[in-house]
């Protein structure tokens, strides 16, 4: 239950800052690193950092502990590690280069449609 709540908070925070192409993958039983990956992109470094800040703020308010953070200085790819959930926020071209969805191709996608406001686009 906590994983689902954690994912919901992160998705809603990312969506509120207009993250693009948000995908959640269920890695339980596939990876020892985390149970869920949340992957998204933004067109500029500034927006990547704004999304990362909003996710971190909302997760802290919901009392989910950030255990590790990478990439803030460059703003090309920010990783937020919440233990069972790892959030990847990419600049568009960097996401296409690394293509994590293909790397974790065996992982089923988690339906997050109810947490995304389609009206904002």
Coordinates of N, CA and C in Angstrom, one line a residue:
X1 N 0.8 -1.2 0.0 CA 0.0 0.0 0.0 C 0.9 1.3 0.0
X2 N 1.9 1.3 0.8 CA 2.8 2.4 0.9 C 3.4 2.7 -0.5
X3 N 3.8 1.7 -1.2 CA 4.4 1.8 -2.5 C 3.5 2.5 -3.5
X4 N 2.2 2.1 -3.5 CA 1.2 2.7 -4.3 C 1.0 4.2 -4.0
X5 N 1.0 4.5 -2.7 CA 0.8 5.9 -2.2 C 2.0 6.7 -2.6
X6 N 3.2 6.1 -2.5 CA 4.4 6.8 -2.9 C 4.4 7.1 -4.4
X7 N 4.1 6.1 -5.2 CA 4.0 6.3 -6.6 C 2.9 7.4 -7.0
X8 N 1.8 7.4 -6.3 CA 0.8 8.3 -6.6 C 1.2 9.8 -6.3
X9 N 1.9 10.0 -5.2 CA 2.4 11.3 -4.8 C 3.4 11.8 -5.9
X10 N 4.3 10.9 -6.2 CA 5.3 11.3 -7.2 C 4.7 11.6 -8.6
X11 N 3.8 10.8 -9.0 CA 3.2 11.0 -10.3 C 2.4 12.4 -10.3
X12 N 1.6 12.6 -9.3 CA 0.8 13.8 -9.3 C 1.7 15.1 -9.2
X13 N 2.8 15.0 -8.5 CA 3.8 16.1 -8.4 C 4.4 16.3 -9.7
X14 N 4.8 15.3 -10.4 CA 5.5 15.4 -11.7 C 4.5 16.0 -12.7
X15 N 3.3 15.5 -12.7 CA 2.2 16.0 -13.6 C 1.9 17.5 -13.3
X16 N 2.0 17.9 -12.1 CA 1.7 19.3 -11.8 C 2.7 20.3 -12.3
X17 N 3.9 19.8 -12.6 CA 5.0 20.6 -13.2 C 5.2 20.3 -14.7
X18 N 4.2 19.6 -15.3 CA 4.1 19.3 -16.7 C 5.2 18.4 -17.2
X19 N 5.5 17.4 -16.4 CA 6.4 16.4 -16.9 C 5.7 15.7 -18.1
X20 N 6.6 15.2 -19.0 CA 6.0 14.6 -20.3 C 6.3 13.1 -20.3
X21 N 5.4 12.4 -21.0 CA 5.6 11.0 -21.2 C 6.0 10.2 -19.9
X22 N 5.1 10.3 -18.9 CA 5.3 9.7 -17.6 C 5.0 8.2 -17.7
X23 N 5.9 7.4 -17.3 CA 5.8 5.9 -17.4 C 6.2 5.3 -16.0
X24 N 5.4 4.4 -15.5 CA 5.7 3.7 -14.3 C 5.9 2.2 -14.6
X25 N 7.0 1.6 -14.1 CA 7.3 0.2 -14.4 C 7.3 -0.5 -13.1
X26 N 6.7 -1.7 -13.1 CA 6.7 -2.6 -12.0 C 7.9 -3.6 -12.1
X27 N 8.9 -3.3 -11.2 CA 10.1 -4.1 -11.3 C 10.2 -5.2 -10.2
X28 N 9.1 -5.3 -9.5 CA 9.1 -6.3 -8.4 C 9.4 -7.7 -8.9
X29 N 10.4 -8.3 -8.4 CA 10.8 -9.7 -8.8 C 11.7 -9.6 -10.1
X30 N 11.9 -8.5 -10.7 CA 12.8 -8.3 -11.8 C 14.1 -7.7 -11.5
X31 N 14.1 -6.7 -10.5 CA 15.3 -6.0 -10.1 C 15.4 -6.0 -8.6
X32 N 16.6 -6.1 -8.2 CA 16.9 -6.0 -6.7 C 17.0 -4.5 -6.3
X33 N 17.1 -3.6 -7.3 CA 17.4 -2.2 -7.0 C 16.1 -1.5 -6.4
X34 N 15.0 -1.8 -7.0 CA 13.7 -1.1 -6.6 C 12.6 -1.9 -7.1
X35 N 11.4 -1.7 -6.5 CA 10.2 -2.4 -6.9 C 9.5 -1.6 -8.1
X36 N 9.7 -0.3 -8.1 CA 9.0 0.5 -9.1 C 10.0 1.6 -9.6
X37 N 9.9 1.8 -10.9 CA 10.6 2.9 -11.6 C 9.6 3.9 -12.1
X38 N 9.8 5.2 -11.9 CA 8.9 6.2 -12.5 C 9.9 7.0 -13.4
X39 N 9.5 7.1 -14.7 CA 10.4 7.7 -15.7 C 9.6 8.8 -16.4
X40 N 10.2 9.9 -16.6 CA 9.5 11.0 -17.3 C 10.6 11.9 -18.0
X41 N 10.1 12.9 -18.7 CA 11.0 13.8 -19.4 C 10.5 15.2 -19.4
X42 N 11.4 16.1 -19.7 CA 11.1 17.6 -19.8 C 12.0 18.2 -20.9
X43 N 11.6 19.2 -21.6 CA 12.4 19.8 -22.7 C 13.6 20.6 -22.2
X44 N 13.7 21.1 -21.0 CA 14.8 21.9 -20.6 C 15.4 21.5 -19.3
X45 N 16.6 21.8 -19.0 CA 17.2 21.5 -17.7 C 16.5 22.2 -16.6
X46 N 16.0 23.4 -16.8 CA 15.3 24.1 -15.8 C 14.0 23.4 -15.4
X47 N 13.3 22.9 -16.4 CA 12.1 22.1 -16.1 C 12.4 20.8 -15.4
X48 N 13.4 20.1 -15.8 CA 13.9 18.9 -15.1 C 14.1 19.2 -13.7
X49 N 14.8 20.2 -13.3 CA 15.0 20.6 -11.9 C 13.7 21.0 -11.2
X50 N 12.8 21.7 -11.9 CA 11.6 22.1 -11.2 C 10.7 20.9 -10.9
X51 N 10.7 19.9 -11.8 CA 10.0 18.7 -11.6 C 10.6 17.9 -10.4
X52 N 11.9 17.8 -10.4 CA 12.6 17.1 -9.3 C 12.3 17.8 -8.0
X53 N 12.3 19.1 -7.9 CA 12.1 19.9 -6.7 C 10.6 19.6 -6.2
X54 N 9.7 19.6 -7.1 CA 8.3 19.4 -6.7 C 8.0 18.0 -6.2
X55 N 8.6 17.0 -6.9 CA 8.5 15.6 -6.4 C 9.1 15.5 -5.0
X56 N 10.3 16.0 -4.8 CA 11.0 16.0 -3.5 C 10.1 16.7 -2.4
X57 N 9.6 17.8 -2.8 CA 8.8 18.6 -1.8 C 7.5 17.8 -1.4
X58 N 6.8 17.3 -2.4 CA 5.6 16.6 -2.1 C 5.8 15.2 -1.4
X59 N 6.9 14.6 -1.8 CA 7.2 13.3 -1.1 C 7.6 13.6 0.4
X60 N 8.3 14.7 0.6 CA 8.7 15.0 2.0 C 7.4 15.3 2.8
X61 N 6.5 16.1 2.2 CA 5.2 16.4 2.9 C 4.4 15.1 3.2
X62 N 4.5 14.1 2.4 CA 3.9 12.8 2.6 C 4.7 11.9 3.5
X63 N 5.8 12.4 3.9 CA 6.7 11.7 4.9 C 7.4 10.5 4.2
X64 N 7.7 10.5 2.9 CA 8.5 9.5 2.3 C 9.9 10.0 2.3
X65 N 10.8 9.2 2.7 CA 12.2 9.6 2.8 C 13.1 9.4 1.6
X66 N 13.7 10.5 1.2 CA 14.6 10.5 0.0 C 15.9 10.0 0.5
X67 N 16.4 8.8 0.0 CA 17.6 8.2 0.5 C 18.8 8.6 -0.4
X68 N 18.6 9.0 -1.6 CA 19.7 9.4 -2.5 C 19.2 10.2 -3.6
X69 N 20.0 11.2 -4.1 CA 19.7 12.0 -5.2 C 20.9 12.2 -6.1
X70 N 20.8 12.1 -7.4 CA 21.9 12.2 -8.3 C 21.5 13.2 -9.4
X71 N 22.5 13.9 -10.0 CA 22.3 14.6 -11.2 C 21.8 16.0 -11.1
X72 N 21.5 16.6 -10.0 CA 21.0 17.9 -9.8 C 21.9 19.0 -10.5
X73 N 23.1 18.8 -10.3 CA 24.0 19.9 -10.8 C 23.9 20.0 -12.3
X74 N 23.8 18.9 -13.1 CA 23.8 19.0 -14.5 C 22.4 19.3 -15.1
X75 N 21.4 18.7 -14.4 CA 20.0 19.0 -14.9 C 19.6 18.2 -16.1
X76 N 20.4 17.2 -16.5 CA 20.1 16.4 -17.7 C 19.3 15.2 -17.3
X77 N 19.6 14.6 -16.2 CA 19.0 13.4 -15.7 C 19.1 13.4 -14.2
X78 N 18.0 13.6 -13.5 CA 17.9 13.6 -12.1 C 17.3 12.3 -11.6
X79 N 18.0 11.7 -10.6 CA 17.5 10.4 -10.1 C 17.1 10.7 -8.6
X80 N 15.9 10.3 -8.2 CA 15.5 10.4 -6.8 C 15.2 9.0 -6.3
X81 N 15.9 8.6 -5.3 CA 15.8 7.3 -4.8 C 15.0 7.3 -3.5
X82 N 13.8 6.6 -3.5 CA 13.0 6.5 -2.3 C 12.9 5.0 -1.8
X83 N 13.9 4.3 -2.1 CA 14.0 2.9 -1.7 C 13.3 2.0 -2.7
X84 N 12.0 1.7 -2.4 CA 11.2 0.9 -3.3 C 10.8 1.6 -4.6
X85 N 10.9 2.9 -4.6 CA 10.6 3.7 -5.8 C 11.8 4.5 -6.2
X86 N 12.2 4.4 -7.5 CA 13.2 5.3 -8.0 C 12.6 6.1 -9.2
X87 N 12.8 7.4 -9.1 CA 12.3 8.4 -10.0 C 13.4 8.8 -10.9
X88 N 13.2 8.8 -12.2 CA 14.1 9.3 -13.2 C 13.5 10.4 -14.0
X89 N 14.1 11.6 -13.9 CA 13.6 12.7 -14.7 C 14.7 13.1 -15.7
X90 N 14.4 13.0 -16.9 CA 15.3 13.2 -18.0 C 15.0 14.4 -18.8
X91 N 16.1 15.0 -19.3 CA 15.9 16.0 -20.4 C 15.6 15.1 -21.7
X92 N 14.7 15.5 -22.6 CA 14.2 14.7 -23.6 C 15.2 13.9 -24.4
X93 N 16.2 14.5 -24.9 CA 17.2 13.8 -25.7 C 18.0 12.8 -24.9
X94 N 18.2 13.1 -23.6 CA 18.9 12.1 -22.7 C 18.1 10.9 -22.5
X95 N 16.8 11.1 -22.3 CA 15.9 9.9 -22.1 C 15.9 9.0 -23.3
X96 N 15.9 9.6 -24.5 CA 15.9 8.7 -25.7 C 17.2 8.0 -25.8
X97 N 18.3 8.6 -25.4 CA 19.6 8.0 -25.5 C 19.7 6.8 -24.6
X98 N 19.3 6.9 -23.3 CA 19.4 5.8 -22.4 C 18.3 4.8 -22.5
X99 N 17.1 5.2 -22.9 CA 16.0 4.3 -23.2 C 15.8 3.2 -22.1
X100 N 15.6 3.7 -20.9 CA 15.4 2.7 -19.8 C 14.2 1.8 -20.0
X101 N 13.2 2.3 -20.7 CA 12.0 1.4 -20.9 C 12.4 0.1 -21.7
X102 N 13.3 0.3 -22.6 CA 13.8 -0.9 -23.4 C 14.7 -1.8 -22.5
X103 N 15.5 -1.1 -21.7 CA 16.4 -1.9 -20.8 C 15.6 -2.8 -19.8
X104 N 14.4 -2.3 -19.4 CA 13.5 -3.0 -18.5 C 12.3 -3.5 -19.2
X105 N 12.5 -3.9 -20.5 CA 11.4 -4.3 -21.3 C 10.5 -5.4 -20.8
X106 N 11.0 -6.2 -19.9 CA 10.2 -7.3 -19.3 C 9.3 -6.8 -18.2
X107 N 9.5 -5.6 -17.7 CA 8.7 -5.1 -16.6 C 7.4 -4.6 -17.1
X108 N 6.3 -5.0 -16.5 CA 5.0 -4.5 -16.8 C 4.8 -3.0 -16.5
X109 N 4.0 -2.3 -17.3 CA 3.8 -0.9 -17.0 C 2.6 -0.8 -16.0
X110 N 2.7 0.1 -15.1 CA 1.7 0.4 -14.1 C 0.8 1.4 -14.6
X111 N -0.5 1.2 -14.5 CA -1.5 2.2 -15.0 C -1.6 3.4 -14.0
X112 N -1.1 4.5 -14.5 CA -1.1 5.8 -13.7 C -2.1 6.8 -14.2
X113 N -2.9 6.4 -15.2 CA -3.8 7.4 -15.9 C -4.7 8.1 -15.0
X114 N -5.2 7.5 -13.9 CA -6.1 8.2 -13.0 C -5.4 9.3 -12.2
X115 N -4.1 9.3 -12.2 CA -3.3 10.3 -11.4 C -2.8 11.5 -12.3
X116 N -3.1 11.4 -13.6 CA -2.6 12.4 -14.5 C -3.8 13.3 -15.0
X117 N -3.6 14.6 -15.0 CA -4.6 15.5 -15.4 C -4.5 15.8 -16.9
X118 N -5.2 15.1 -17.7 CA -5.2 15.3 -19.1 C -5.6 16.6 -19.6
X119 N -6.4 17.3 -18.7 CA -6.9 18.7 -19.1 C -5.8 19.7 -19.1
X120 N -4.7 19.4 -18.4 CA -3.6 20.4 -18.3 C -2.8 20.6 -19.6
X121 N -3.1 19.7 -20.6 CA -2.3 19.9 -21.8 C -3.3 20.3 -22.8

